[in-house]
Coordinates of C-alpha atoms in Angstrom, one line a residue:
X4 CA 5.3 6.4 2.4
X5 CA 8.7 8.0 2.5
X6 CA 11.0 8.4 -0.4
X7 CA 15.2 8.6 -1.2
X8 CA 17.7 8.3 -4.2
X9 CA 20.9 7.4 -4.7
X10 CA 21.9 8.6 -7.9
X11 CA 25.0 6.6 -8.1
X12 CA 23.3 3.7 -8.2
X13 CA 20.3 5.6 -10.4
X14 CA 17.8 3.7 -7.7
X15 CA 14.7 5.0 -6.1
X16 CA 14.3 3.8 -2.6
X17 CA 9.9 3.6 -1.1
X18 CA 9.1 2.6 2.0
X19 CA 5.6 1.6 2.5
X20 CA 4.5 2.6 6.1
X21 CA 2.7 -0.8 7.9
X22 CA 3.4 -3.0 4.8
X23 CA 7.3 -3.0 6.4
X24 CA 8.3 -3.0 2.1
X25 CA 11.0 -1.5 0.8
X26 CA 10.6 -1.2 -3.2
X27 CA 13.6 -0.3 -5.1
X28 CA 13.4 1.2 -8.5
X29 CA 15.2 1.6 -11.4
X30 CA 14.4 3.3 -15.2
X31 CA 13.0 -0.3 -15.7
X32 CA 10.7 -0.3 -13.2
X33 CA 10.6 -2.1 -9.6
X34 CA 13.8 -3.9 -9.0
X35 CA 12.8 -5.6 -6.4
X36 CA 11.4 -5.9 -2.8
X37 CA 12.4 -6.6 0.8
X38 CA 10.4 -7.1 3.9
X39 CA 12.0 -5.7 7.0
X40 CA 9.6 -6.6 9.9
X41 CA 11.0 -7.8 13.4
X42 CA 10.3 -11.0 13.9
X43 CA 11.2 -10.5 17.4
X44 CA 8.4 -8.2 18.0
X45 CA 5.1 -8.7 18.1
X46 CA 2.1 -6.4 17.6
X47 CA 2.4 -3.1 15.3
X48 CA 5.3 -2.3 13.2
X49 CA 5.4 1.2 11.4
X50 CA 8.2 2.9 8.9
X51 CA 7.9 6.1 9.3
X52 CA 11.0 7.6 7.9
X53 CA 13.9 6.7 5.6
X54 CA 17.4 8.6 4.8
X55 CA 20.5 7.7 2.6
X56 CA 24.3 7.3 3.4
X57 CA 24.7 8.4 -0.4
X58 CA 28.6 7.6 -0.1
X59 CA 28.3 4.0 1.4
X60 CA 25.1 3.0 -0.2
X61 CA 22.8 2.3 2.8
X62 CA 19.8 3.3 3.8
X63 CA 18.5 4.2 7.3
X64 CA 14.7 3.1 8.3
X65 CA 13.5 4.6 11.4
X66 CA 10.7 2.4 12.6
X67 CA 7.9 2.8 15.0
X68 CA 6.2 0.1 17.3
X69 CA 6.4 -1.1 20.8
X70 CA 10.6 -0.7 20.8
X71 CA 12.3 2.1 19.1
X72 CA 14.6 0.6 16.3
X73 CA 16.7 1.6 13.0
X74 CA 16.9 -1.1 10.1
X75 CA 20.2 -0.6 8.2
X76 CA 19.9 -2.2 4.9
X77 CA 22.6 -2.3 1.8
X78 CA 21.3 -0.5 -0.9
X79 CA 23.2 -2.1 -3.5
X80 CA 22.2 -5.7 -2.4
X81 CA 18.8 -5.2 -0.4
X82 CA 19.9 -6.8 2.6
X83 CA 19.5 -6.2 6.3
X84 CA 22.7 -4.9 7.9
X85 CA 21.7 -4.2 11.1
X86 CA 19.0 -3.2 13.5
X87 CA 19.9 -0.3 16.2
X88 CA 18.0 -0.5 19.1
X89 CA 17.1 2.8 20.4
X90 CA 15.7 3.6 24.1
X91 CA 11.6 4.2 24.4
X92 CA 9.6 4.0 21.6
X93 CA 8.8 6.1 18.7
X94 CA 5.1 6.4 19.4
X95 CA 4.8 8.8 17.3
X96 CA 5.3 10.5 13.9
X97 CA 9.7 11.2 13.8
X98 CA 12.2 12.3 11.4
X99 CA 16.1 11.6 10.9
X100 CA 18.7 13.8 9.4
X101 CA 22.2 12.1 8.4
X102 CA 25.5 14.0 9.1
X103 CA 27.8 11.6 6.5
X104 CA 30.9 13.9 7.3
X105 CA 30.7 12.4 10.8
X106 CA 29.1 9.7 10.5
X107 CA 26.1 10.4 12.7
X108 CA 22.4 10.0 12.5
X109 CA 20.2 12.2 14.6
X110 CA 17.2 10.6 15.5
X111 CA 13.7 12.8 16.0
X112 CA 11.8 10.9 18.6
X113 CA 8.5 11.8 20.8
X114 CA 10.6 12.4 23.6
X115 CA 13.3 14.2 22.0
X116 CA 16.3 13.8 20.0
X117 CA 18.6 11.1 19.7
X118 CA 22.3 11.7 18.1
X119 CA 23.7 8.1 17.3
X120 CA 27.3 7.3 16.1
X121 CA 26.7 5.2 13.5
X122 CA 30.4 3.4 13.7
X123 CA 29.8 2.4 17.3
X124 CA 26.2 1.9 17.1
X125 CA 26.0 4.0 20.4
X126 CA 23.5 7.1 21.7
X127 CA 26.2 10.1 22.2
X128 CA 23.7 12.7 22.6
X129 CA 20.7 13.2 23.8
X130 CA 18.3 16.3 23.3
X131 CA 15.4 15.8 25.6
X132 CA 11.9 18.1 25.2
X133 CA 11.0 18.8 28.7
X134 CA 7.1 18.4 29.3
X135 CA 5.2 21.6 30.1
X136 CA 5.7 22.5 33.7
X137 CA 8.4 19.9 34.1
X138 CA 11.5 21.1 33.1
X139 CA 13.4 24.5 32.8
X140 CA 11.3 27.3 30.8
X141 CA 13.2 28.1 27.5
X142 CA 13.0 31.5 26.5
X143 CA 14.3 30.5 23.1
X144 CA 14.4 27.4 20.8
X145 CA 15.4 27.3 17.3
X146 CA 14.9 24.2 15.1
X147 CA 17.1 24.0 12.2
X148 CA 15.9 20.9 9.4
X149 CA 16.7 20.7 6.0
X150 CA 14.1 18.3 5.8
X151 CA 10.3 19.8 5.4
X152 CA 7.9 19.3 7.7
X153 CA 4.6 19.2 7.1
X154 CA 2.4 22.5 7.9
X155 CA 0.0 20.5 10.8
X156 CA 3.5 19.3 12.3
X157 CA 5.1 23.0 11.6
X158 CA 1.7 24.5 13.9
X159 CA 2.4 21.7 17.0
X160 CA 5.9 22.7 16.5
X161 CA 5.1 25.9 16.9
X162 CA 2.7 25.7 19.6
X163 CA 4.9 24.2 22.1
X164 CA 6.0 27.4 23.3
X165 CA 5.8 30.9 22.3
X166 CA 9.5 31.1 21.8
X167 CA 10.1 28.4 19.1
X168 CA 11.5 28.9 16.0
X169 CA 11.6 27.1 12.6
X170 CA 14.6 27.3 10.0
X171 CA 14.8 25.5 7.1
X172 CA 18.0 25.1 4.8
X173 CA 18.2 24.3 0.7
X174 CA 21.8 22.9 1.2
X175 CA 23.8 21.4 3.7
X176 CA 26.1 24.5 3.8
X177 CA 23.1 26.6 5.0
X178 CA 22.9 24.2 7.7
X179 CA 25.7 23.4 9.2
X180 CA 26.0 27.9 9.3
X181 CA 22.6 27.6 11.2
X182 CA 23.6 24.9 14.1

């Protein structure tokens, strides 16, 4: 279950993980309900993570199963904008963090990060984790969220490499002064 609120339109926003739901909710209760499964795949199907464009109304599902996708959906209306494909899969647990002053969602997958443009619907960076023993050796690596993350996830984190380091920010000020 993830949860996010647009206070402008004084809705709560649920996803419920394999159910593929979104609930919306109001002071009166449950507005209403939308199914967002791929029809076009098959097999297992799991929403994992959800984040608001407060300023445009729509909400960003990341979703987890054999192809690596994000469901755009109107807030205001509860339709399905769009679906961005993303490279791999997201075989595992992920998170998102939107940057609304440019318009860019950065995308935590197994293999690494993802930065997409959200006006052109195109990758423009990519932040890869290098397996151990493949790869350069980093010294060094700071992680800078404003989103938590759970203590188990915050001790894998952590155990990738002795040199990693966790920072989390109250405000988006605090953030963009860390990156």
């Amino acid at each position: 279950i993830a949860i996010a609120s647009d206070e402008s339109l004084g809705r709560l926003f649920v996803i419920h993980g394999q159910e593929m739901m979104l609930s919306t909710l109001d002071e009166r209760g449950v507005v209403g309900t939308l199914a967002y499964t791929n029809t076009a795949v098959s097999g297992y199907q799991l929403a994992n993570a959800l984040v608001i464009d407060r300023r445009a109304h729509r909400l960003y599902i990341a979703v987890q199963s054999q192809t690596a996708e994000i469901v755009v959906i109107d807030g205001q209306s509860l339709i399905v904008l769009d679906r961005i494909q993303l490279s791999g899969s997201m075989a595992s647990q992920h998170t998102m963090l939107l940057d609304e002053s440019s318009n860019r969602l950065l995308v935590w997958q197994f293999q690494g990060a993802s930065e997409i443009d959200l006006s052109t619907r195109k990758i423009v960076e990519s932040y890869p984790i290098a397996e151990p023993g493949k790869g350069a050796a980093l010294e060094h690596l700071k992680i800078v969220t404003q989103e938590e993350i759970a203590g188990q996830y915050q001790e894998k984190i952590r155990g990738l490499a002795a040199g990693v380091e966790l920072s989390f920010c109250k405000s988006p000020a605090d953030f963009r002064r860390e990156i």
